[in-house]
Coordinates of C-alpha atoms and ligand atoms in Angstrom, one line a residue:
M78 CA -53.8 13.8 16.1
G79 CA -51.0 12.6 13.9
K80 CA -47.5 12.2 15.4
I81 CA -45.5 13.2 12.4
G82 CA -44.0 16.7 12.3
V83 CA -41.6 18.2 9.7
L84 CA -38.3 19.2 11.2
D85 CA -37.3 22.8 11.0
E86 CA -34.3 23.8 8.9
N87 CA -31.8 24.1 11.7
M88 CA -32.7 20.6 12.9
I89 CA -32.2 19.3 9.3
N90 CA -28.8 21.0 9.2
M91 CA -27.7 19.6 12.5
I92 CA -28.7 16.1 11.3
A93 CA -26.8 16.7 8.1
A94 CA -23.8 17.9 10.2
G95 CA -23.9 14.5 11.9
E96 CA -23.0 13.0 8.6
V97 CA -20.6 15.5 7.1
I98 CA -19.0 17.2 10.1
E99 CA -17.5 14.5 12.2
R100 CA -14.7 16.6 13.7
P101 CA -12.6 19.7 13.0
G102 CA -10.8 17.8 10.3
S103 CA -14.0 17.5 8.3
V104 CA -14.6 21.3 8.6
V105 CA -11.1 21.9 7.2
K106 CA -11.8 19.5 4.3
E107 CA -15.1 21.1 3.4
L108 CA -13.8 24.7 3.6
V109 CA -10.6 24.0 1.6
E110 CA -12.6 22.2 -1.0
N111 CA -14.9 25.3 -1.3
S112 CA -11.8 27.5 -1.8
I113 CA -10.6 25.2 -4.6
D114 CA -14.0 25.3 -6.2
A115 CA -13.8 29.1 -6.0
G116 CA -10.7 29.0 -8.1
A117 CA -8.2 30.0 -5.4
N118 CA -4.5 30.0 -6.0
K119 CA -3.6 30.3 -2.4
I120 CA -5.2 28.8 0.6
T121 CA -4.2 29.4 4.2
V122 CA -5.6 27.3 7.1
Q123 CA -5.1 28.5 10.6
I124 CA -6.0 26.3 13.5
E125 CA -6.0 26.9 17.3
D126 CA -6.2 24.1 19.9
G127 CA -6.7 21.3 17.4
G128 CA -9.6 23.2 15.8
K129 CA -11.6 23.1 18.9
K130 CA -11.1 26.8 19.4
L131 CA -10.6 28.1 15.9
I132 CA -10.6 26.8 12.3
S133 CA -10.0 29.6 9.8
V134 CA -9.6 29.2 6.0
T135 CA -8.6 32.1 3.8
D136 CA -8.5 32.0 0.0
D137 CA -8.0 34.4 -2.9
G138 CA -10.7 32.8 -4.9
A139 CA -13.7 34.3 -6.7
G140 CA -15.4 35.4 -3.5
M141 CA -19.2 36.0 -2.9
D142 CA -21.2 39.2 -3.1
G143 CA -23.6 40.1 -0.3
E144 CA -26.5 38.3 -1.7
D145 CA -24.6 35.0 -2.1
L146 CA -23.0 35.4 1.3
A147 CA -26.4 35.4 2.8
K148 CA -27.5 32.4 0.8
A149 CA -24.4 30.3 1.1
F150 CA -25.3 29.2 4.7
E151 CA -28.8 27.9 3.8
S152 CA -29.2 24.2 3.3
H153 CA -29.1 22.9 -0.2
A154 CA -27.6 26.3 -1.3
T155 CA -25.1 25.7 -4.1
S156 CA -23.8 27.4 -7.2
K157 CA -22.3 24.2 -8.5
I158 CA -25.3 22.2 -9.9
R159 CA -28.7 23.2 -11.1
V160 CA -30.2 20.3 -13.1
C161 CA -30.4 16.6 -12.7
E162 CA -27.9 16.0 -15.6
D163 CA -25.2 17.9 -13.7
L164 CA -25.1 15.1 -11.2
G165 CA -23.7 12.8 -13.8
R166 CA -20.6 14.9 -14.5
I167 CA -19.5 16.6 -11.3
S168 CA -16.2 18.4 -11.8
T169 CA -16.3 20.4 -8.6
M170 CA -15.2 19.2 -5.2
G171 CA -18.6 20.1 -3.7
F172 CA -22.1 20.0 -5.1
R173 CA -24.4 19.0 -2.2
G174 CA -24.8 22.5 -0.8
E175 CA -24.8 21.3 2.8
A176 CA -21.3 21.9 4.1
L177 CA -21.6 25.6 5.1
A178 CA -25.2 25.1 6.4
S179 CA -24.1 22.1 8.5
I180 CA -21.0 23.8 9.9
A181 CA -22.9 26.9 10.7
S182 CA -25.5 24.9 12.6
V183 CA -23.0 23.5 15.1
A184 CA -20.5 26.4 15.7
Q185 CA -20.0 30.1 15.7
V186 CA -19.1 31.1 12.2
Y187 CA -17.8 34.4 10.9
A188 CA -17.5 34.8 7.1
V189 CA -16.1 37.6 5.1
S190 CA -15.9 37.8 1.3
K191 CA -15.1 40.1 -1.5
P192 CA -15.6 39.1 -5.2
A193 CA -12.6 39.7 -7.4
N194 CA -14.1 42.5 -9.4
S195 CA -15.8 44.3 -6.6
I196 CA -14.8 47.2 -4.4
E197 CA -17.1 46.1 -1.6
A198 CA -16.6 43.3 1.0
N199 CA -19.3 41.8 3.1
C200 CA -19.4 39.8 6.3
V201 CA -21.9 37.8 8.2
E202 CA -22.1 35.9 11.6
I203 CA -24.0 32.8 12.2
D204 CA -24.2 31.3 15.7
C205 CA -25.4 27.7 15.7
G206 CA -27.8 28.4 12.9
K207 CA -28.8 31.9 14.0
K208 CA -27.8 34.1 11.1
G209 CA -27.1 37.8 11.6
Q210 CA -27.3 40.6 9.0
V211 CA -24.9 40.7 6.1
K212 CA -22.9 43.9 6.6
P213 CA -20.3 45.7 4.5
C214 CA -16.8 45.6 5.8
S215 CA -13.3 45.9 4.4
S216 CA -11.2 42.9 3.3
D217 CA -9.0 41.6 0.5
C218 CA -10.5 39.8 -2.5
G219 CA -11.4 36.3 -1.7
T220 CA -13.1 34.6 1.2
T221 CA -12.2 33.9 4.9
I222 CA -14.4 31.6 7.0
E223 CA -13.7 31.3 10.7
V224 CA -15.3 28.5 12.7
R225 CA -15.1 28.8 16.5
E226 CA -16.1 26.5 19.4
I227 CA -17.3 23.7 17.3
F228 CA -20.2 21.6 18.9
Y229 CA -20.3 24.0 21.8
K230 CA -24.1 23.7 22.1
L231 CA -23.9 19.9 21.6
P232 CA -22.1 18.6 24.7
A233 CA -22.5 15.0 23.6
R234 CA -20.5 15.7 20.4
R235 CA -18.1 18.2 21.9
K236 CA -17.2 15.5 24.5
F237 CA -16.3 13.2 21.6
L238 CA -13.5 15.4 20.4
R239 CA -10.0 14.1 21.3
S240 CA -6.9 15.9 22.4
S241 CA -5.6 18.9 20.5
N242 CA -2.8 16.6 19.2
T243 CA -5.1 14.0 17.9
E244 CA -7.4 16.5 16.3
I245 CA -4.6 18.3 14.5
S246 CA -3.3 15.1 13.2
H247 CA -6.7 14.4 11.6
I248 CA -6.6 18.0 10.2
S249 CA -3.1 17.4 8.8
E250 CA -4.3 14.2 7.2
Q251 CA -7.3 15.9 5.5
F252 CA -5.1 18.8 4.5
S253 CA -2.4 16.7 3.0
R254 CA -5.0 14.5 1.1
I255 CA -6.0 17.7 -0.7
A256 CA -2.5 19.2 -1.0
L257 CA -1.1 15.9 -2.6
C258 CA -3.4 16.3 -5.6
H259 CA -3.5 20.0 -5.9
N260 CA 0.1 21.0 -6.5
E261 CA -1.1 23.9 -8.6
L262 CA -1.9 25.7 -5.3
D263 CA 0.0 27.4 -2.6
M264 CA -1.3 25.7 0.6
T265 CA -0.3 26.5 4.2
L266 CA -1.4 24.9 7.4
V267 CA -0.7 26.6 10.7
H268 CA -1.4 25.3 14.2
N269 CA -1.2 27.5 17.3
G270 CA 1.1 29.9 15.3
K271 CA 3.4 27.1 14.1
V272 CA 3.6 26.2 10.4
I273 CA 2.9 22.5 9.9
Y274 CA 2.8 22.5 6.1
S275 CA 3.8 25.1 3.6
F276 CA 3.4 23.9 0.1
R277 CA 4.5 26.1 -2.8
R278 CA 2.6 26.2 -6.1
H279 CA 4.0 23.9 -8.9
E280 CA 6.1 21.7 -6.6
S281 CA 6.0 18.2 -8.1
V282 CA 3.7 15.7 -6.4
R283 CA 6.8 13.7 -5.6
E284 CA 8.1 16.6 -3.6
R285 CA 4.8 16.9 -1.7
A286 CA 4.7 13.1 -1.2
A287 CA 8.2 13.2 0.2
V288 CA 7.1 15.8 2.7
V289 CA 4.0 13.9 3.7
V290 CA 5.7 10.5 4.2
S291 CA 9.1 11.9 5.1
G292 CA 12.2 9.9 5.7
Q293 CA 13.6 7.1 3.5
A294 CA 10.1 5.9 2.4
A295 CA 10.1 9.0 0.2
E296 CA 13.6 8.6 -1.2
G297 CA 12.9 5.2 -2.8
L298 CA 9.6 6.1 -4.4
M299 CA 9.4 4.6 -7.9
E300 CA 7.5 6.3 -10.6
T301 CA 5.3 4.8 -13.3
Q302 CA 2.4 5.8 -15.5
S303 CA 0.1 4.5 -18.2
S304 CA -2.8 5.8 -20.3
E305 CA -5.2 3.3 -21.8
K306 CA -8.9 3.1 -22.5
G307 CA -9.6 6.6 -21.2
L308 CA -7.9 5.9 -17.9
E309 CA -4.7 7.8 -17.1
I310 CA -2.6 6.5 -14.2
F311 CA 0.4 8.1 -12.5
A312 CA 1.9 6.3 -9.5
L313 CA 4.6 6.7 -7.0
L314 CA 5.4 3.4 -5.4
G315 CA 7.1 2.8 -2.1
R316 CA 9.8 0.2 -1.9
P317 CA 8.7 -3.1 -0.2
E318 CA 11.2 -2.9 2.6
V319 CA 9.7 0.3 3.9
A320 CA 6.2 -1.0 4.0
R321 CA 4.1 -0.1 7.0
A322 CA 1.8 -1.9 9.4
N323 CA -1.2 0.1 8.3
S324 CA -2.5 1.6 5.1
K325 CA -2.0 5.2 6.2
Y326 CA 0.5 5.9 3.4
Q327 CA -1.8 4.7 0.6
Y328 CA -3.3 7.6 -1.2
V329 CA -5.6 7.2 -4.2
F330 CA -6.8 10.3 -6.1
L331 CA -9.4 10.4 -8.8
N332 CA -9.5 13.6 -10.8
G333 CA -8.1 15.6 -8.0
R334 CA -10.2 14.0 -5.2
F335 CA -8.9 11.6 -2.5
I336 CA -10.9 8.5 -2.6
R337 CA -11.1 5.1 -1.0
D338 CA -12.0 2.1 -3.1
K339 CA -11.9 -1.5 -2.3
F340 CA -11.1 -2.6 -5.9
I341 CA -8.2 -0.3 -6.1
S342 CA -6.9 -1.3 -2.6
H343 CA -7.2 -4.9 -3.8
A344 CA -5.2 -4.1 -7.0
I345 CA -2.5 -2.5 -4.9
R346 CA -2.3 -5.5 -2.6
E347 CA -2.2 -7.9 -5.5
A348 CA 0.5 -5.9 -7.3
Y349 CA 2.7 -6.1 -4.2
R350 CA 1.8 -9.7 -3.4
G351 CA 5.0 -11.6 -2.9
F352 CA 7.1 -8.5 -2.4
I353 CA 5.8 -7.6 1.1
E354 CA 4.6 -9.6 4.0
P355 CA 0.9 -10.1 4.0
N356 CA 0.2 -7.9 7.0
K357 CA 2.2 -4.9 5.6
Y358 CA 1.1 -2.0 3.4
P359 CA 3.4 -0.3 0.9
A360 CA 3.4 3.5 0.6
V361 CA 1.6 4.2 -2.7
F362 CA 0.4 7.5 -4.3
L363 CA -1.9 6.7 -7.1
Y364 CA -3.3 9.4 -9.4
L365 CA -6.2 8.4 -11.7
K366 CA -7.7 10.6 -14.3
M367 CA -10.8 9.5 -16.2
P368 CA -13.9 11.1 -17.8
L369 CA -16.4 12.5 -15.3
E370 CA -19.1 10.4 -16.9
A371 CA -17.3 7.1 -16.1
Y372 CA -18.1 7.2 -12.4
D373 CA -20.5 8.5 -9.8
V374 CA -19.4 10.6 -6.8
N375 CA -22.9 10.9 -5.4
V376 CA -22.7 7.8 -3.3
H377 CA -21.2 8.9 0.0
P378 CA -21.9 12.0 2.1
T379 CA -18.2 13.0 2.2
K380 CA -17.6 11.8 -1.3
I381 CA -14.8 9.6 -0.2
E382 CA -16.2 6.7 -2.1
V383 CA -17.2 6.7 -5.8
R384 CA -18.9 4.1 -8.0
F385 CA -17.1 3.2 -11.2
D386 CA -19.1 2.2 -14.2
N387 CA -16.4 -0.3 -15.0
S388 CA -14.5 -1.2 -11.8
N389 CA -13.0 -4.3 -13.4
L390 CA -11.2 -2.1 -15.9
V391 CA -9.9 0.2 -13.2
H392 CA -8.8 -2.8 -11.2
S393 CA -7.0 -4.6 -14.0
Q394 CA -5.3 -1.4 -15.3
V395 CA -4.0 -0.4 -11.8
L396 CA -2.8 -3.9 -11.1
G397 CA -1.2 -4.1 -14.6
V398 CA 0.8 -0.9 -14.4
L399 CA 1.9 -1.4 -10.8
R400 CA 2.9 -5.0 -11.3
E401 CA 4.8 -4.2 -14.4
K402 CA 6.8 -1.6 -12.6
L403 CA 7.5 -3.7 -9.6
L404 CA 8.7 -6.6 -11.8
S405 CA 10.9 -4.5 -13.8
V406 CA 13.0 -2.9 -11.1
D407 CA 15.7 -4.3 -8.8
L408 CA 14.0 -4.6 -5.4
D409 CA 16.9 -6.3 -3.6
V410 CA 17.2 -4.8 -0.2
Q411 CA 20.1 -2.4 0.0
A412 CA 21.9 -2.9 3.4
G413 CA 21.8 0.8 4.0
L414 CA 18.1 0.9 3.6
A415 CA 17.2 -2.3 5.5
G416 CA 14.9 -1.8 8.4
S417 CA 14.4 1.8 7.5
A418 CA 10.7 1.5 7.9
E419 CA 11.3 1.9 11.6
K420 CA 13.1 5.1 10.9
F421 CA 9.9 7.0 10.7
V422 CA 10.0 7.4 14.4
P423 CA 13.5 6.7 15.7
T424 CA 12.7 5.8 19.2
A425 CA 15.5 4.8 21.6
A426 CA 14.7 1.2 21.1
V427 CA 15.0 1.5 17.4
Q428 CA 18.3 3.4 17.6
H429 CA 19.6 0.7 19.8
A430 CA 18.5 -2.0 17.3
E431 CA 20.1 0.1 14.5
A432 CA 23.4 0.2 16.4
E433 CA 23.3 -3.5 16.9
R434 CA 22.5 -4.1 13.3
K435 CA 25.5 -2.0 12.2
Q436 CA 27.7 -4.0 14.7
R437 CA 26.4 -7.3 13.2
I438 CA 27.2 -6.1 9.7
T439 CA 30.7 -5.1 10.6
E440 CA 31.3 -8.4 12.3
A441 CA 29.9 -10.4 9.3
M442 CA 32.1 -8.5 7.0
A443 CA 35.2 -9.1 9.0
D444 CA 34.3 -12.7 9.2
F445 CA 33.8 -12.8 5.4
F446 CA 37.2 -11.4 4.6
K447 CA 38.9 -13.7 7.1
K448 CA 37.3 -16.8 5.6
Q449 CA 38.0 -15.5 2.1
K450 CA 41.7 -15.9 2.7
F451 CA 41.6 -19.6 3.5
S452 CA 39.9 -20.6 0.3
Q453 CA 37.8 -23.1 2.2
T454 CA 36.8 -26.2 0.3
N455 CA 33.1 -26.7 0.3
Q456 CA 32.4 -30.3 -0.2
G457 CA 28.7 -30.6 -1.0
R458 CA 26.9 -33.0 1.2
F459 CA 23.6 -31.9 0.1
S460 CA 22.5 -32.8 -3.4
F461 CA 20.0 -31.3 -5.7
S462 CA 19.4 -34.7 -7.2
G463 CA 16.1 -35.0 -5.4
S464 CA 13.0 -34.6 -7.4
I465 CA 13.0 -30.9 -7.3
S466 CA 15.8 -28.5 -7.6
A467 CA 16.4 -25.1 -9.1
G468 CA 18.2 -26.8 -12.0
R469 CA 15.7 -29.6 -12.6
S470 CA 12.8 -27.2 -12.4
G471 CA 14.2 -25.8 -15.6
V472 CA 14.0 -22.3 -14.4
G473 CA 17.5 -21.2 -15.0
K474 CA 19.6 -24.1 -16.1
M475 CA 20.2 -22.7 -19.6
A476 CA 20.4 -19.1 -18.6
G477 CA 22.4 -19.8 -15.5
A478 CA 25.9 -19.6 -17.0
K479 CA 25.1 -16.5 -19.0
S480 CA 23.6 -14.7 -16.1
Y481 CA 27.0 -14.4 -14.5
A482 CA 27.7 -11.6 -17.0
R483 CA 25.4 -9.6 -14.8
G484 CA 27.8 -9.0 -12.0
Y485 CA 28.7 -12.4 -10.6
E486 CA 31.5 -13.2 -13.1
K487 CA 33.3 -16.3 -12.2
Q488 CA 36.8 -17.1 -13.3
E489 CA 38.0 -20.6 -13.8
G490 CA 38.8 -22.3 -10.5
E491 CA 37.9 -19.3 -8.5
K492 CA 35.7 -19.6 -5.5
K493 CA 33.1 -16.9 -5.5
F494 CA 30.6 -18.2 -3.1
L495 CA 30.6 -18.7 0.6
Q496 CA 28.0 -20.4 2.7
L497 CA 27.6 -19.1 6.2
H498 CA 26.0 -21.2 8.9
D499 CA 24.8 -23.5 6.2
S500 CA 22.0 -21.0 5.6
Y501 CA 23.3 -17.9 3.9
I502 CA 25.2 -17.6 0.7
I503 CA 27.6 -14.7 0.2
A504 CA 28.5 -13.8 -3.4
Q505 CA 30.6 -11.1 -4.8
S506 CA 28.9 -8.6 -7.1
D507 CA 30.1 -5.7 -9.2
E508 CA 29.1 -3.2 -6.6
G509 CA 30.1 -5.1 -3.5
F510 CA 28.6 -8.4 -2.3
I511 CA 25.2 -9.9 -1.7
V512 CA 23.9 -12.1 1.1
V513 CA 21.3 -14.6 0.1
D514 CA 18.9 -16.5 2.3
Q515 CA 19.1 -19.9 0.6
H516 CA 15.8 -21.1 1.7
A517 CA 13.9 -17.9 0.8
L518 CA 15.4 -17.7 -2.6
H519 CA 14.9 -21.3 -3.5
E520 CA 11.4 -21.1 -2.3
R521 CA 10.8 -18.2 -4.7
I522 CA 12.4 -20.0 -7.6
I523 CA 10.2 -23.1 -7.1
Y524 CA 7.1 -21.0 -6.5
E525 CA 7.5 -19.1 -9.7
D526 CA 8.1 -22.3 -11.6
L527 CA 4.9 -23.9 -10.1
C528 CA 2.9 -20.7 -10.9
K529 CA 4.1 -20.8 -14.5
R530 CA 3.3 -24.4 -15.0
I531 CA -0.1 -24.3 -13.4
S532 CA -1.2 -21.2 -15.4
S533 CA -0.4 -23.1 -18.6
G534 CA -2.3 -26.2 -17.7
K535 CA -1.9 -28.6 -14.9
L536 CA 1.2 -29.9 -13.0
E537 CA 2.7 -33.0 -14.4
S538 CA 2.1 -35.9 -12.2
Q539 CA 3.6 -39.2 -11.4
R540 CA 1.9 -42.4 -10.4
L541 CA 2.9 -43.6 -6.9
L542 CA 4.2 -47.2 -6.8
I543 CA 2.2 -47.7 -3.6
P544 CA -0.9 -45.5 -3.1
E545 CA -0.7 -43.4 0.1
S546 CA -3.8 -43.4 2.3
F547 CA -5.0 -40.9 4.9
Q548 CA -8.0 -40.4 7.2
V549 CA -10.6 -37.7 6.4
S550 CA -13.6 -36.4 8.2
D551 CA -16.9 -35.9 6.5
I552 CA -16.3 -32.2 6.3
Q553 CA -12.9 -32.7 4.7
M554 CA -14.4 -35.2 2.3
E555 CA -16.9 -32.5 1.2
E556 CA -14.1 -30.0 0.8
L557 CA -12.1 -32.4 -1.3
K558 CA -15.2 -32.9 -3.6
Q559 CA -15.8 -29.2 -3.9
R560 CA -12.1 -28.5 -4.8
A561 CA -11.8 -31.4 -7.2
K562 CA -10.9 -29.2 -10.1
L563 CA -8.2 -27.4 -8.2
I564 CA -6.8 -30.7 -6.9
E565 CA -6.7 -32.1 -10.4
S566 CA -4.9 -29.0 -11.7
L567 CA -2.2 -29.6 -9.1
G568 CA -1.7 -33.1 -10.5
I569 CA -3.0 -34.9 -7.5
E570 CA -5.2 -37.9 -8.0
M571 CA -7.0 -39.7 -5.2
E572 CA -9.9 -41.9 -4.6
P573 CA -12.0 -43.0 -1.6
F574 CA -10.4 -46.1 0.0
G575 CA -12.9 -47.5 2.5
P576 CA -14.9 -45.5 5.0
G577 CA -13.3 -42.2 6.1
T578 CA -10.1 -42.9 4.1
M579 CA -8.7 -41.6 0.9
A580 CA -5.8 -43.0 -1.2
I581 CA -3.5 -40.8 -3.2
H582 CA -2.5 -42.5 -6.5
S583 CA -0.7 -39.7 -8.3
F584 CA 1.3 -36.8 -7.1
P585 CA 3.1 -33.9 -8.9
S586 CA 6.5 -35.1 -10.1
L587 CA 8.0 -31.7 -9.3
L588 CA 7.1 -32.3 -5.6
G589 CA 8.5 -35.8 -5.4
K590 CA 10.5 -34.9 -2.3
I591 CA 7.3 -34.1 -0.3
K592 CA 5.3 -36.7 1.5
P593 CA 2.0 -36.8 -0.4
A594 CA -0.3 -37.5 2.5
E595 CA 1.3 -34.8 4.6
F596 CA 0.9 -32.3 1.8
V597 CA -2.7 -33.2 1.2
R598 CA -3.5 -32.9 4.9
D599 CA -1.9 -29.4 5.1
M600 CA -3.8 -28.5 1.9
L601 CA -7.0 -29.5 3.6
D602 CA -6.2 -27.1 6.4
L603 CA -5.9 -24.3 3.9
F604 CA -9.2 -25.3 2.3
T605 CA -11.0 -24.9 5.6
D606 CA -9.3 -21.5 6.3
K607 CA -12.1 -19.0 6.2
S608 CA -9.9 -16.2 5.0
F609 CA -9.7 -17.7 1.6
E610 CA -13.4 -18.2 1.1
A611 CA -13.9 -15.3 -1.2
D612 CA -10.6 -15.5 -2.9
S613 CA -9.9 -18.7 -4.7
E614 CA -6.9 -17.3 -6.5
R615 CA -5.2 -16.5 -3.3
L616 CA -5.9 -20.0 -2.1
V617 CA -4.1 -21.5 -5.1
H618 CA -1.1 -19.3 -4.5
E619 CA -1.1 -20.2 -0.9
I620 CA -1.0 -23.9 -1.8
L621 CA 1.7 -23.4 -4.3
D622 CA 3.6 -21.4 -1.7
M623 CA 3.2 -24.2 0.8
A624 CA 4.5 -26.6 -1.8
A625 CA 7.5 -24.4 -2.6
C626 CA 8.3 -24.0 1.0
K627 CA 8.2 -27.8 1.6
A628 CA 10.3 -28.5 -1.5
A629 CA 12.9 -25.8 -1.1
I630 CA 16.3 -26.4 0.4
K631 CA 16.2 -25.7 4.1
A632 CA 18.2 -23.3 6.3
G633 CA 21.0 -25.4 7.8
Q634 CA 21.5 -27.5 4.7
K635 CA 25.1 -27.6 3.4
L636 CA 25.4 -26.7 -0.3
S637 CA 28.1 -27.5 -2.8
E638 CA 29.8 -24.8 -4.9
E639 CA 27.7 -25.9 -7.9
E640 CA 24.5 -25.8 -6.0
M641 CA 25.2 -22.3 -4.8
E642 CA 26.2 -21.2 -8.3
Q643 CA 23.0 -22.6 -9.7
L644 CA 20.9 -20.9 -7.1
I645 CA 22.5 -17.5 -7.6
A646 CA 22.2 -18.0 -11.4
D647 CA 18.5 -18.8 -11.1
K648 CA 18.0 -15.6 -9.2
E649 CA 18.6 -13.7 -12.3
T650 CA 16.0 -15.5 -14.3
V651 CA 12.9 -15.6 -12.1
E652 CA 10.5 -12.9 -11.4
R653 CA 10.3 -11.2 -8.0
A654 CA 13.6 -12.9 -7.0
S655 CA 14.2 -10.2 -4.4
R656 CA 11.5 -11.6 -2.1
C657 CA 10.3 -15.0 -1.0
P658 CA 6.6 -15.8 -1.7
H659 CA 5.7 -14.4 1.7
G660 CA 7.3 -11.1 0.8
R661 CA 10.4 -11.4 3.0
P662 CA 13.7 -10.4 1.3
T663 CA 15.8 -13.2 -0.3
T664 CA 18.8 -11.0 -0.8
I665 CA 20.6 -8.1 0.9
K666 CA 23.0 -6.1 -1.1
F667 CA 26.1 -4.5 0.5
S668 CA 28.0 -2.0 -1.6
L669 CA 31.7 -1.5 -1.6
A670 CA 31.1 2.1 -0.6
D671 CA 29.2 1.0 2.5
L672 CA 32.1 -1.4 3.3
E673 CA 34.7 1.3 3.0
K674 CA 32.6 3.6 5.1
Q675 CA 32.3 0.9 7.8
F676 CA 36.0 0.2 7.7
K677 CA 36.7 4.0 7.8
R678 CA 38.5 3.8 4.5
T679 CA 36.7 6.9 3.3
Ligands
ADP839 P1 -21.3 23.1 -2.1 O1 -19.8 23.2 -2.0 O2 -21.7 21.7 -2.1 O3 -21.9 23.9 -3.2 P2 -21.2 24.5 0.4 O4 -22.2 24.5 1.5 O5 -19.9 24.0 0.7 O6 -21.9 23.7 -0.8 O7 -21.1 26.0 -0.2 C1 -22.3 26.6 -0.6 C2 -21.9 27.6 -1.7 O8 -21.2 28.7 -1.1 C3 -21.0 27.1 -2.8 O9 -21.8 26.5 -3.8 C4 -20.4 28.4 -3.3 O10 -21.2 29.1 -4.2 C5 -20.3 29.3 -2.0 N1 -19.0 29.3 -1.4 C6 -18.6 28.5 -0.3 N2 -17.3 28.7 0.0 C7 -16.9 29.6 -0.9 C8 -15.6 30.3 -1.1 N3 -14.5 30.0 -0.3 N4 -15.5 31.2 -2.1 C9 -16.5 31.5 -2.9 N5 -17.7 30.9 -2.7 C10 -17.9 30.0 -1.8
MG840 MG1 -18.7 22.7 -0.4

């Protein structure tokens, strides 16, 4: 006797439910998507006990007649596709015809529906796959589906559900993912009688985004858009200083559907590279529109992933439009906004830190004005005459003097810069003053210069009078061979010099201040860092960043008036000057208005 049996329909649905219905949040997603497909204008979601007790979704959409209501809960029952070709141009949220069947196989479901042009409403009850009779009843036009006691006959899965709080936060997340890209709808979410979200039709997506991310992250959202080669992009971009420790506030929507895509995430990360620290994620709301034929949604059971025909195009266009925006706006940290990322949840510790920060600002300002009085002479002990400097690197020498027109106007003989603790430069600006981290800014200036030079060929190199030798292991020797091209583009020449030894003959002239052997050794460490394996571009940037860091003036180095002037002037001419290459701020702006407030002058 054979061992193979064919599963009955309820078993099939329960297995499908394992994929599609993970928790109450997934039920909400599926039901709300059905309401949207039914052409609803208004959707109300009511939840009790994190959805464990009740999930109810009411819409004013097209509704179903008695016959459809009976069919809707059968597996593979759908009104959305009929023929194979339909799969290539899915315009509805659903199409697999398994959500209602799956949900009804794992919970007590009550559905009532009335088509828009009908006088008759019908209802039906399904208890874990056992369907009752469709009966006439009275109801408004549209559909309500109530789902009770999810997984109550599946203790293993019921046990897996978390606290009511955790489940409602998953529900809110699913709900807001839909609300953020369907601002043409009224959408309400209620938990235990309390309204969590109440979105009104035709609010802008910015207004909805502001509600979802809340706080100052929303205030600073920058808007950009593009339309090229059939791909329309609209984006709201969070400021770097309010970046978060996880990617929760990154929303990508494709034709009205929330998706996750590794190419797009990569493009976002790339766009923000150098503006935020590597372990931080900016808030980003990205809306993409493209022809239905240009991608496939039938690759994931919950349709959260899609397959683009041309993912390179999507990547480069997203990167392009985001980057252009970020490079075009002033991203200097405004003192009032600094640290506001923490303000999402103002715990006692954060409030304390905030109070301390205010105190520090007040003290720094008092200090500033005191020192300003005694026009202190600032004899430069440090000199830029080393092999690399902002001036010598050619970044801003010419433009430097001119750039003062942009708010750092300097009168003859007037002292406009002040160095604090040999590490920070204070400069007056039109709106107030700025505090610059001298190392961070110089690092950025050198880094940008190196990037520019390497992208237009190789770095200029200089022959060393005496070759510098260093020891290498066999593995390192292999790495050096494999990266020969990269090393050459950096302007470094070296040759084997006896067993286990290499000798450096030439080194980039821009990095003359750095010890060649030490630099190459550190570069070897980066070569063997596994995290760069798949991303050679990132590796190059990491090396240039290391070079910039080593070559830049250090914190604790005294600068002359001219050197400070040069540095501040160069700030105006390089890209991403608001952040060091690691993404930390180079500059904090203080406005006069802030000062006056702090000194209680207003
Ligand atoms: P799918 O959405 O993939 O078609 P579902 O199982 O989610 O599959 O729904 C099955 C069918 O039931 C839908 O195709 C639709 O015809 C109908 N339906 C479900 N929900 C609603 C609703 N809220 N209003 C009107 N029709 C609905
Ligand atoms: Mg559906």
